[in-house]
Coordinates of C-alpha atoms and ligand atoms in Angstrom, one line a residue:
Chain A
X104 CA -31.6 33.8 15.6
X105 CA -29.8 30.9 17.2
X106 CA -29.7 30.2 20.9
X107 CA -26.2 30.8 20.5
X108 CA -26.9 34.1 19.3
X109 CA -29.4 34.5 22.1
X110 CA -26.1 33.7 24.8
X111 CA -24.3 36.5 23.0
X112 CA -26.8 39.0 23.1
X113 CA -27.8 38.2 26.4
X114 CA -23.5 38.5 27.7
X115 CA -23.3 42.2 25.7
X116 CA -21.4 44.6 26.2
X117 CA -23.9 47.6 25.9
X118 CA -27.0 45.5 27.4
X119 CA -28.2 47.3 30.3
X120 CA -27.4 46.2 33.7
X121 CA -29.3 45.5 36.8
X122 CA -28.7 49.5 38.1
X123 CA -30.0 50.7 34.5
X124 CA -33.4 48.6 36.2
X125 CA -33.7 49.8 39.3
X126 CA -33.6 53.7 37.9
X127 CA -35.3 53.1 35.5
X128 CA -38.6 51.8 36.6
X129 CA -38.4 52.8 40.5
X130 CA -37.9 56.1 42.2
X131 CA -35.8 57.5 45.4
X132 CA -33.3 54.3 45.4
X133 CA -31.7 54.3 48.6
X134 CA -29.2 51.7 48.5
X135 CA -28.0 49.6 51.3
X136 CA -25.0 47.4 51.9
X137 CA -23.4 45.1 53.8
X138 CA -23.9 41.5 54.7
X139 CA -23.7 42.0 58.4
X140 CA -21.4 39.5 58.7
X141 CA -18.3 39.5 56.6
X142 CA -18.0 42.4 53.7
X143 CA -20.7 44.5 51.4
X144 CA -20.6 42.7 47.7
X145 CA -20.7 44.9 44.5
X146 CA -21.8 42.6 42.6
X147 CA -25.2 42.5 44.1
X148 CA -26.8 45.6 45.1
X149 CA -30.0 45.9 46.9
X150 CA -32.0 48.4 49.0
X151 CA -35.3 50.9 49.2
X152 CA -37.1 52.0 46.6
X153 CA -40.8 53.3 46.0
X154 CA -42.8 52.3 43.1
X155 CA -46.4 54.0 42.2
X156 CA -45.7 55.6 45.8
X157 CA -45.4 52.2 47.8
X158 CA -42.0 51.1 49.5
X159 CA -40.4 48.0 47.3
X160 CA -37.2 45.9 48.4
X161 CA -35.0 46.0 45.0
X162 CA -32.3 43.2 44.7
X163 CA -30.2 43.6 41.5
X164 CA -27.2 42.0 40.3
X165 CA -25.1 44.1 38.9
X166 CA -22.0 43.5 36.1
X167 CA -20.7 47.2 36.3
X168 CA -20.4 49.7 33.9
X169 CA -17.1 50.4 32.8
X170 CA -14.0 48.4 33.0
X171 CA -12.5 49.5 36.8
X172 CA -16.4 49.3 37.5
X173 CA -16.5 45.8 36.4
X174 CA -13.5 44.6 37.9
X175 CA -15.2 46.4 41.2
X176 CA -18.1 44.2 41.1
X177 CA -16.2 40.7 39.7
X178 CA -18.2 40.8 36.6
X179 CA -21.5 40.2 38.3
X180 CA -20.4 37.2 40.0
X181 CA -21.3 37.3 43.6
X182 CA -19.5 35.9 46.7
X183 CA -21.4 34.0 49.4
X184 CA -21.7 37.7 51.3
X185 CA -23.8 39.3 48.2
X186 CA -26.4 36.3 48.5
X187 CA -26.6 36.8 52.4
X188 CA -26.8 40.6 51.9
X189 CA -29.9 39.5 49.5
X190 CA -31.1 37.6 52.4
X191 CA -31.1 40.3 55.2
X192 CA -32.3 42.4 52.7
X193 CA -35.5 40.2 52.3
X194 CA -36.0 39.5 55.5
X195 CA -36.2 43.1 56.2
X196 CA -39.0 43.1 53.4
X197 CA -40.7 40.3 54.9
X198 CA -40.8 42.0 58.1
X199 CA -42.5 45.1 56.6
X200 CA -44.2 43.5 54.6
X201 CA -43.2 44.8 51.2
X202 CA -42.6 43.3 47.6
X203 CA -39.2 42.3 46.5
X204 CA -38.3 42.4 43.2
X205 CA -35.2 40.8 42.1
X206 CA -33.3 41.4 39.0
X207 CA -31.1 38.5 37.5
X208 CA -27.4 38.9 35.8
X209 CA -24.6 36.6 36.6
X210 CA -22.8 34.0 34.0
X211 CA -22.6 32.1 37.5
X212 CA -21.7 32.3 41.4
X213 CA -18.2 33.4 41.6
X214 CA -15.7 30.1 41.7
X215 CA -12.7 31.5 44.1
X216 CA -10.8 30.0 47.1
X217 CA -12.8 32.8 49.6
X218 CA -15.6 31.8 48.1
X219 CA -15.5 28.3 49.4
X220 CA -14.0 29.5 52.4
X221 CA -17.2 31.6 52.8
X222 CA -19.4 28.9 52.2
X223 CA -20.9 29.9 48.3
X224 CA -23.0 26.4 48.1
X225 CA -24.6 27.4 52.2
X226 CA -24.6 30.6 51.2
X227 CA -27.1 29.7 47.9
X228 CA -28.6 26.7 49.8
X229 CA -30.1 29.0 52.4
X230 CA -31.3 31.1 50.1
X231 CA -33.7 29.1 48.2
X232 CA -34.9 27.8 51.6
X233 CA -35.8 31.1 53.1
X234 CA -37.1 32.4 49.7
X235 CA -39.2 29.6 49.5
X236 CA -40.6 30.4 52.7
X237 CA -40.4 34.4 52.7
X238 CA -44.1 36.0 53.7
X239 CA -43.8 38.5 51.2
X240 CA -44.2 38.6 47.4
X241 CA -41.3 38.1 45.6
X242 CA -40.9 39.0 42.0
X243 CA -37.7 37.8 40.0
X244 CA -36.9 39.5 36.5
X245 CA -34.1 37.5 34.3
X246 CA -32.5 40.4 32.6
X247 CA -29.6 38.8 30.9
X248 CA -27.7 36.0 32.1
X249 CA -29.4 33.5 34.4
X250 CA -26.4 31.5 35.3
X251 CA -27.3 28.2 37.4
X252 CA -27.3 28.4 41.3
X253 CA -25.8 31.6 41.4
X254 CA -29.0 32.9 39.3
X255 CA -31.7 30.5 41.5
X256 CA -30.8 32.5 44.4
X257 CA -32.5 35.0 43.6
X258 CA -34.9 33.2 41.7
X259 CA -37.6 31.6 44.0
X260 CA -40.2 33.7 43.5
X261 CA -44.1 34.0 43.1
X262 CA -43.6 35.0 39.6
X263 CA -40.4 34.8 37.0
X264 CA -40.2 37.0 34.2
X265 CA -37.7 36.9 31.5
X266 CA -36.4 40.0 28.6
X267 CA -36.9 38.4 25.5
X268 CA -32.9 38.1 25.0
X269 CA -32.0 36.8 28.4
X270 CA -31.0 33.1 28.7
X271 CA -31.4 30.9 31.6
X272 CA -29.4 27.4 32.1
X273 CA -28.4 25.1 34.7
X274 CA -24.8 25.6 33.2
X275 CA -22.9 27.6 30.5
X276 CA -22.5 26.6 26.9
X277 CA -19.4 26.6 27.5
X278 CA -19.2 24.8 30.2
X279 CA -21.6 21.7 28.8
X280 CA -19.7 21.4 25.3
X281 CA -16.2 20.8 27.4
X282 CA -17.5 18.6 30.4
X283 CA -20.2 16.6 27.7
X284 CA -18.4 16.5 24.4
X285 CA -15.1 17.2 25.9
X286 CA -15.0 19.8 22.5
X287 CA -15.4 23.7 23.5
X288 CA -15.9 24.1 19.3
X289 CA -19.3 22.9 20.3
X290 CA -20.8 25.5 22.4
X291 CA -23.7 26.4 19.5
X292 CA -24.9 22.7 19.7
X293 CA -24.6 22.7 23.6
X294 CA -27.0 26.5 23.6
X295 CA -29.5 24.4 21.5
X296 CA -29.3 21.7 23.4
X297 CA -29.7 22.9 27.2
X298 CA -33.2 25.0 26.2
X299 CA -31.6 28.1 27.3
X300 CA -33.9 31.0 25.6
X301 CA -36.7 33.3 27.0
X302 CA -39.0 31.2 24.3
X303 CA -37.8 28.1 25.9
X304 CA -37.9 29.0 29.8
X305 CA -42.2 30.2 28.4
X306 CA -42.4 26.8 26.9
X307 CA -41.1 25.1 29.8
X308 CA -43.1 27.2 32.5
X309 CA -39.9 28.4 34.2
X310 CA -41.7 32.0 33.7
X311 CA -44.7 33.0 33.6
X312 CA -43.7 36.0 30.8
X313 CA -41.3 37.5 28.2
X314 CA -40.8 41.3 28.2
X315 CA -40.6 42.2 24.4
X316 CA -37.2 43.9 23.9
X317 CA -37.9 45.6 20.6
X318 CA -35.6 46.6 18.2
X319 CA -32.4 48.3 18.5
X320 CA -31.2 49.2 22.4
X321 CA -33.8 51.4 23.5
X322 CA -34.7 49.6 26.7
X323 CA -37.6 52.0 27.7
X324 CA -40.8 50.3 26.3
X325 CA -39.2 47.1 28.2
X326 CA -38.8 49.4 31.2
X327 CA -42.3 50.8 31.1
X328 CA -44.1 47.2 30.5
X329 CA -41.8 45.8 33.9
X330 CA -43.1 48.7 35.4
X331 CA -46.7 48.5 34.5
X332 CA -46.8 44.6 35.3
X333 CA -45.6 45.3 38.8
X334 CA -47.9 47.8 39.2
X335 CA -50.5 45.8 37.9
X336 CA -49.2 42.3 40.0
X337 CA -47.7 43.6 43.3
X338 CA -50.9 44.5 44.8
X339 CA -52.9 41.2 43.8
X340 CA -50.1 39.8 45.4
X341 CA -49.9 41.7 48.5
X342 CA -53.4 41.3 48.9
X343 CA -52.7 37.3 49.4
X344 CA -52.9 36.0 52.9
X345 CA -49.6 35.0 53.2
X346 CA -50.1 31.2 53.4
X347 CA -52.0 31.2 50.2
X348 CA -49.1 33.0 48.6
X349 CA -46.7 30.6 49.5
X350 CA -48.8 27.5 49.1
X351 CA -49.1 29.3 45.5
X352 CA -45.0 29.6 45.7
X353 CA -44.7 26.1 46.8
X354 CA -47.0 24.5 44.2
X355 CA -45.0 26.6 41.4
X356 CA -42.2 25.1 42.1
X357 CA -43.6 21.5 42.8
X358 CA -44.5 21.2 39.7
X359 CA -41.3 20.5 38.1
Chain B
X67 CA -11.4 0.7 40.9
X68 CA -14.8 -1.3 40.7
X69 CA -16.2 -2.1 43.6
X70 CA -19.7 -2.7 42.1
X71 CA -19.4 -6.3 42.5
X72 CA -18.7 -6.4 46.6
X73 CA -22.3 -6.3 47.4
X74 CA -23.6 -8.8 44.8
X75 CA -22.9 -12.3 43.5
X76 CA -20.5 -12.0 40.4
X77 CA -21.8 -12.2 36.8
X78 CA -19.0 -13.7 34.9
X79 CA -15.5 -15.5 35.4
X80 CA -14.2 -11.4 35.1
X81 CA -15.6 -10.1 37.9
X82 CA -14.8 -13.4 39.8
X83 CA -11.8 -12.3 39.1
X84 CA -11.2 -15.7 37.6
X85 CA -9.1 -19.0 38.6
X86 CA -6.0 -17.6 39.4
X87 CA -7.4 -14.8 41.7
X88 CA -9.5 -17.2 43.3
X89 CA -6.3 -19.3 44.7
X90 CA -4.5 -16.2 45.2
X91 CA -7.7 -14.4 47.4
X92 CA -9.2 -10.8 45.1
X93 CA -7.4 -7.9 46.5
X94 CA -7.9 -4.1 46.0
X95 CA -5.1 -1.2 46.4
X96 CA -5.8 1.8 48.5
X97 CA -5.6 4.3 46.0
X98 CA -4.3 6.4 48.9
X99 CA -1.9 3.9 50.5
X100 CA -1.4 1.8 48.1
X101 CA -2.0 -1.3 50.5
X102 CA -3.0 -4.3 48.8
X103 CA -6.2 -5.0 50.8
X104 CA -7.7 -8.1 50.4
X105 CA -11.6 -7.8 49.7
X106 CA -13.2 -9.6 52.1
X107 CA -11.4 -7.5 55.0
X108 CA -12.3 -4.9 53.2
X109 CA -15.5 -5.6 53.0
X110 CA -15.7 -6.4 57.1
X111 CA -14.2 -2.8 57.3
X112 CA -17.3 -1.4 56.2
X113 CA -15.3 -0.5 52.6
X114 CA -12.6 1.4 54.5
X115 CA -9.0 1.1 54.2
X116 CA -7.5 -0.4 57.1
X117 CA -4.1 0.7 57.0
X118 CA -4.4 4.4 56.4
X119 CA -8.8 5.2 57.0
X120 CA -8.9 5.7 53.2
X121 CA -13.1 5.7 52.5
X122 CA -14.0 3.8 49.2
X123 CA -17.5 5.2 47.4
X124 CA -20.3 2.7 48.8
X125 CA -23.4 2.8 46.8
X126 CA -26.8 3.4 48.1
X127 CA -28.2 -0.3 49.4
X128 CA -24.4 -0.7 51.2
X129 CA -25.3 2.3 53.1
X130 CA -28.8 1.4 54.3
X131 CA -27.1 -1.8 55.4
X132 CA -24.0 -0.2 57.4
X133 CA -26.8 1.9 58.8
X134 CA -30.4 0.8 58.9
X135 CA -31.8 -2.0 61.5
X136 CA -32.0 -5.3 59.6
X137 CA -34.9 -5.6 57.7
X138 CA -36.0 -2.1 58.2
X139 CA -36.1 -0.8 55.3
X140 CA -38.9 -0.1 52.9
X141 CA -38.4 1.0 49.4
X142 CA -40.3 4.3 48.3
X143 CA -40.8 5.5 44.7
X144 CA -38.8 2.4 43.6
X145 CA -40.5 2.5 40.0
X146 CA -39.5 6.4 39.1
X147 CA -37.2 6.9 36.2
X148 CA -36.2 9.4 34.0
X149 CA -37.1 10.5 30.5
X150 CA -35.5 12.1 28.3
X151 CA -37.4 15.1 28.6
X152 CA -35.2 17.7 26.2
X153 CA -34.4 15.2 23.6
X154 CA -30.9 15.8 24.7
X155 CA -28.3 13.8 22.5
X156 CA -27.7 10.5 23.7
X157 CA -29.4 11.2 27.2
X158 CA -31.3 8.0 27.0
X159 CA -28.0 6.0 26.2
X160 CA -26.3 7.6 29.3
X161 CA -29.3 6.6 31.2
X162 CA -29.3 2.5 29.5
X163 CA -25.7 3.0 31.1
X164 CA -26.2 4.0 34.5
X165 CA -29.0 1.3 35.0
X166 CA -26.3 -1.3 34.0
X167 CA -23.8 0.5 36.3
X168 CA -25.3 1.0 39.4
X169 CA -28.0 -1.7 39.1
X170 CA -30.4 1.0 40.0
X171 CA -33.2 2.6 38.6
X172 CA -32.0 6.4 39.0
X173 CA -29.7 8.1 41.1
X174 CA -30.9 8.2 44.6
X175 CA -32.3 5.6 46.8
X176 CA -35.2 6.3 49.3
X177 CA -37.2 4.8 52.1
X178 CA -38.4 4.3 55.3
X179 CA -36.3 2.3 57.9
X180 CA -35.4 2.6 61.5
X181 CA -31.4 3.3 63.1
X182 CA -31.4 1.8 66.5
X183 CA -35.1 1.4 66.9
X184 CA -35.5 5.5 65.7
X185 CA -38.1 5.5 62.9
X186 CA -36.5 7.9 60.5
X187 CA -36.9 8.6 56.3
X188 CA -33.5 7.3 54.4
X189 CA -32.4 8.7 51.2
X190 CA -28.6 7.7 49.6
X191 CA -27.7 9.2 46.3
X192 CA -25.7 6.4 44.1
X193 CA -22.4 7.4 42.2
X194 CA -22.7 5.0 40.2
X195 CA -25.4 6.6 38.7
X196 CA -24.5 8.9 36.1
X197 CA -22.2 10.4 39.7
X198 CA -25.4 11.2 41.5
X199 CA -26.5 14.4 39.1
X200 CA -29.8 15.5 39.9
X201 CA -32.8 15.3 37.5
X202 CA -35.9 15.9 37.8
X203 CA -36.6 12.0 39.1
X204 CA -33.7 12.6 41.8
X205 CA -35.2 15.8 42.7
X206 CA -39.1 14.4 42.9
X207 CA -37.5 10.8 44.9
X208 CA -36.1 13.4 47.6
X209 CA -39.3 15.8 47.5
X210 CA -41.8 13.1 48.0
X211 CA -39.7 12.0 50.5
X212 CA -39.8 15.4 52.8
X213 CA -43.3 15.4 51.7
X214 CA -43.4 11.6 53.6
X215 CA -41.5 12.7 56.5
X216 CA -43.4 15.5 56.8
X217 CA -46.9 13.6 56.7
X218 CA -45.6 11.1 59.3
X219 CA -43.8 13.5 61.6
X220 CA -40.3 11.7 60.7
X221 CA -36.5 12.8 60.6
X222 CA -34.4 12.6 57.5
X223 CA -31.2 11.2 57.6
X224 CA -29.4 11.9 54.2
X225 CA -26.6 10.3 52.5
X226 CA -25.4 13.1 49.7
X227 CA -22.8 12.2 46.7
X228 CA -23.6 13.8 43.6
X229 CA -21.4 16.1 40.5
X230 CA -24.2 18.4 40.7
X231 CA -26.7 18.8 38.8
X232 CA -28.0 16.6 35.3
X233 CA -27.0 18.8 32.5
X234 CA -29.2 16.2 30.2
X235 CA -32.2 17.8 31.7
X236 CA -31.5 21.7 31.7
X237 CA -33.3 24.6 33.2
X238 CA -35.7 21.5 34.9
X239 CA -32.7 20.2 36.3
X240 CA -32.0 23.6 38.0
X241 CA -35.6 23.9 38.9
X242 CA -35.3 20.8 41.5
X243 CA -32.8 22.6 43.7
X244 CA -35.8 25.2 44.5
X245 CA -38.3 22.0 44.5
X246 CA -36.1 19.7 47.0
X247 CA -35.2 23.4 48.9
X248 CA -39.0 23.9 49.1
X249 CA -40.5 20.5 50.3
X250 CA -37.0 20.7 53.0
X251 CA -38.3 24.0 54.7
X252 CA -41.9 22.9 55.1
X253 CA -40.5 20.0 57.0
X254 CA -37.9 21.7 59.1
X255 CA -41.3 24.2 59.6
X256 CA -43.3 21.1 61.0
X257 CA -40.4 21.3 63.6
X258 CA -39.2 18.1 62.6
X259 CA -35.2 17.2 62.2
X260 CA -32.9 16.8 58.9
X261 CA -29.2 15.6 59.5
X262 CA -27.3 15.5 55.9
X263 CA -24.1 13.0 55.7
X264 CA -22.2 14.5 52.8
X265 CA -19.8 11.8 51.5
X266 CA -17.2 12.0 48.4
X267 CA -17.9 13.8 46.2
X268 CA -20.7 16.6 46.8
X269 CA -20.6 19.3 44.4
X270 CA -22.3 22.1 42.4
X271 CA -26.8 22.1 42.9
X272 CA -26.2 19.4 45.7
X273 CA -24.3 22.2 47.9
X274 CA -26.0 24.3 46.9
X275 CA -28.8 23.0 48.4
X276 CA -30.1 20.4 50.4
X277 CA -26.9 19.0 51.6
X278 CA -26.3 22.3 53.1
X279 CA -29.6 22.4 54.4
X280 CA -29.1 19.6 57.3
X281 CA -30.2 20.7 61.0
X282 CA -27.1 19.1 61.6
X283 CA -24.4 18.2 59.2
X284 CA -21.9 15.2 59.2
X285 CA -19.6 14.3 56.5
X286 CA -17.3 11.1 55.9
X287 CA -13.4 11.5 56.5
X288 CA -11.5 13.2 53.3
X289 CA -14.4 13.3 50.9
X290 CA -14.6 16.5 48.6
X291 CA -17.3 19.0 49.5
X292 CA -17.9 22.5 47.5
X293 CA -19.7 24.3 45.3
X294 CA -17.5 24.7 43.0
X295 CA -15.4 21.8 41.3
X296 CA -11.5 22.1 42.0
X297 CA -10.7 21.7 38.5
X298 CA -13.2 24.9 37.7
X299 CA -11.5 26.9 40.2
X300 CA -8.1 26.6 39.2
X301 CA -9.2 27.4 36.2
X302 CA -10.9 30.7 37.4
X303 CA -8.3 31.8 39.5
X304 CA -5.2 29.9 37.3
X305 CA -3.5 29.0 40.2
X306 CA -3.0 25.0 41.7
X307 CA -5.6 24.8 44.7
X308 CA -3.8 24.3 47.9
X309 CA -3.6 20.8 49.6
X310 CA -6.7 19.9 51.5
X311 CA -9.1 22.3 49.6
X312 CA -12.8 21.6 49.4
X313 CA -12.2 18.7 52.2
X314 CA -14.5 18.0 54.7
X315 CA -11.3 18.8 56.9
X316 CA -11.5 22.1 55.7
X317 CA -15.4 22.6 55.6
X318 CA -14.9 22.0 59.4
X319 CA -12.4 24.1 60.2
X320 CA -14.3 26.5 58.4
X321 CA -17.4 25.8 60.2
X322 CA -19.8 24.3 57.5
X323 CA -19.8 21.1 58.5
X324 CA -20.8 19.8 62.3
X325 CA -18.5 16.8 63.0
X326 CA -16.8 14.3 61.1
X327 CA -17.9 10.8 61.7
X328 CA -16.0 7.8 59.9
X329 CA -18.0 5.2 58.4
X330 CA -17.6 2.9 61.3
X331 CA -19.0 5.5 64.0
X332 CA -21.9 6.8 61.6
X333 CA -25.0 3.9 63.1
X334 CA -24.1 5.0 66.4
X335 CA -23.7 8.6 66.0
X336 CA -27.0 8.8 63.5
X337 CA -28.9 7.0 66.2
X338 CA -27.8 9.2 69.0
X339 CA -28.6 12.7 67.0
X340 CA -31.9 11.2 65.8
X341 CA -32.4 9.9 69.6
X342 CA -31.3 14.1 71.0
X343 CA -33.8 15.1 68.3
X344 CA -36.5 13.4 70.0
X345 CA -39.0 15.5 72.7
X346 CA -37.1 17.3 75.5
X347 CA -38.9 15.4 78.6
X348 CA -37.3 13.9 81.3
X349 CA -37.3 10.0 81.0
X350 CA -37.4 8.6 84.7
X351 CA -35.8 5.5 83.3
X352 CA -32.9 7.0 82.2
X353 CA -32.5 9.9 85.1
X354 CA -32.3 6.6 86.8
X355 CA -29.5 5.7 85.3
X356 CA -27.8 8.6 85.0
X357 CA -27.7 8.6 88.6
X358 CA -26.3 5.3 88.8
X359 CA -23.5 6.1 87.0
X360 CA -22.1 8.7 89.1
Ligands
ZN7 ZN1 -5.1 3.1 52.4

């Protein structure tokens, strides 16, 4: 399978979303909304969930399911007000001390006029500051498109973990064949080029695993293995004094 | 528009400009105002257009000189450059390039200097190089840096101008926005000060990280600030962006950026924001003259 393939799978139409996630593997999801400063964004949607009995922060961006849905939540793009919702959101966990876990799915950071009004590039910077800083364990699950800055934001965390068909670049295929080679024919060349595929992100030690998707679309065994490495990870982690974990965060990151 | 050549004795009769240009004086257009400006004044207006305030791109060493005390300024991490780390086509041409271009060894400049007798740490991206994208060099220049500051309890003062991030280099080029965004917090943690100068352009990873990050934020007259590239948003929202968008006009009316500081103000202002970042105790000396002045 090429990586181009890999894009294509990963933009699906059928390929579950971040909601499917968050029902799937926790119980009792109570969302919560709002950015506490300017509007609630669909696009990502976080709040309080239990998993194995204990109280998790879930983060999820979310694509919609059908079309008025999608239009709803802008495709999974956020706006700067669904990265600060994230924010509050995990500051609440890092007051309570409980795990976030993050799932990623955006093609990128929505590119509108409010958005730059709003501040998307603050809005994202702050983000990886605080996450890089948050006193809490912080889990980040790529679950289908891991689009640049838009996808980072949600992505400084003390572990990554990929699905097996989700890609992750620092820009589109698209994107890279028209602004490089000034030829959008090229997009397969530009997938193999940017190292965009869950093998890739292992090779590279973006992640530290790949959650076998199995044949077919039956997402469950991938479901049940996210579920059984939080369970199993989450309480090493939250066992951590907290500077160790985030000297552990820092040095993860350093590394590149 | 080259303007590589203002800072550094010509290499050939072309960049002299040649015989006739010589009798005639080398001038540049303001590609504002269109004003024919001839170099040296422009070159004694700090690369500034005199007739309408147009800024022209300075590159990195340009800037430590507008702003640095003479003789101040120490190189750090002079010898990093990149690899092609990917095998990404004609990366290592591109890179030949910028080298030739800007003179440089990568895209961002740092070191230790002082402003006005403030020790501070210095970094100016360079868009000559490959327009300031960030790789993973450019991302482990600015780290060490923080990582400097922070050892030595020093403020950061830096110059952004960058496209975003290196495409050449992928997912690792990504990875240095959480890097830089990382090695940033841990010295804002040590309580110590970061003032980011965002100058034309700053785009994409840049925002989107530690540009936005400053304690304080300044930006040059009319440069273009955003996440987003203009020409990517129109073609988002397929409509013309209205006039003014992404400037730091409109960052500052919008209340992202903290003031607006032309080129010709920035030594004074740096030096008094580093100098209000300093410990809050009274200083007899200057109560003393506070008092005189009333
Ligand atoms: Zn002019």
């Amino acid at each position: 399978m090429s990586a181009y393939d890999k894009v294509l799978l990963a933009r699906a139409k059928d390929r579950p979303t971040g909601l499917s996630y968050i029902e799937n593997i926790f119980t009792g999801f109570m969302e919560l909304h709002g950015d506490r400063r300017f509007a609630d964004d669909p696009a990502i949607v976080g709040g309080l969930a239990q998993l194995g009995g204990m109280p998790v922060t879930v983060i999820a961006m979310e694509k919609g399911g059908d079309m008025k849905d999608k239009v709803r939540r802008n495709f999974g793009a956020p706006n700067p007000e669904g990265y600060r919702k994230a924010l509050r959101l995990m500051k609440q966990a890092e007051k309570f001390h409980r795990p976030v876990v993050c799932f990623v799915d955006t093609s990128g950071a929505y590119c509108g006029l409010g958005a730059e009004e709003r501040g998307q590039g603050q809005a994202i910077a702050e983000n990886l500051v605080e996450m890089a800083g948050l006193a809490t364990p912080i889990v980040s699950i790529l679950i289908g498109e891991g689009g640049s800055g838009g996808a980072l934001a949600l992505a400084v965390a003390d572990q990554v973990w990929i699905l097996e068909n989700a890609v992750y670049s620092v820009i589109s295929p698209e994107g890279c064949a028209s602004i490089l080679w000034k030829d959008p024919k090229r997009v397969k060349d530009a997938a193999d080029c940017l190292r965009l595929t869950a093998r890739d992100m292992e090779e590279l030690g973006v992640v530290e695993r790949v959650i076998p998707e199995g044949e077919g679309r039956d997402f469950a065994p991938a479901y049940a293995q996210i579920k059984e490495g939080l369970l199993a990870l989450l309480p090493q982690l939250l066992a951590m004094p907290p500077e160790e974990l985030l000297e552990k965060r820092y040095q993860r990151f350093r590394a590149f | 528009m080259n303007l590589m050549g203002l800072f550094r004795s010509p290499q050939n009769e072309l960049e002299k400009g040649g015989k006739e240009a010589e009798d005639q004086g080398i001038r540049n257009s303001c590609p504002r105002c269109g004003v024919q400006l001839p170099l040296t004044d422009l070159q004694e207006n700090l690369n500034v257009c005199s007739a309408c305030g147009y800024h022209f791109r300075v590159g990195p060493r340009e800037r430590v000189f507008f702003i640095c005390d003479e003789g101040s300024f120490q190189e750090l991490d002079s010898d990093l450059m990149s690899r092609d780390l990917l095998g990404f086509p004609s990366y290592d041409q591109k890179l030949r390039n910028a080298k030739l271009a800007s003179r440089e060894k990568e895209g961002v400049l740092c070191g230790a200097a002082q402003v006005e007798g403030v020790a501070c740490a210095v970094f100016c991206m360079d868009h000559n190089f490959m327009m300031g994208s960030m790789g993973t060099v450019v991302g482990e220049k600015i780290t060490r840096l923080f990582e400097y500051a922070t050892q030595h309890s020093l403020p950061v003062v830096g110059f952004t101008v960058s496209g975003g991030a290196r495409m050449q280099e992928g997912i690792l080029s990504l990875m240095q926005m959480a890097k830089t965004s990382a090695a940033l917090k841990k010295h804002s943690d040590a309580g110590n000060f970061y003032l980011t100068v965002l100058t034309d352009p700053t785009l994409g990873g840049i925002t989107a990280s530690f540009a936005m990050d400053g304690d304080v934020i300044m930006a040059e007259p009319g440069a273009t600030i955003g996440f987003a590239g203009p020409r990517v948003i129109e073609q988002t929202i397929r409509k013309k962006l209205p006039q003014g968008f992404q400037t730091a006009e409109f960052l500052l009316e919008h209340g992202f950026v903290d003031l607006i500081v032309p080129r010709g103000g920035q030594r004074q202002a740096i030096a008094q924001l580093l100098r209000l970042h300093g410990p809050a105790v009274l200083n007899p000396a200057e109560k003393e003259k506070e008092g005189a002045a009333v």
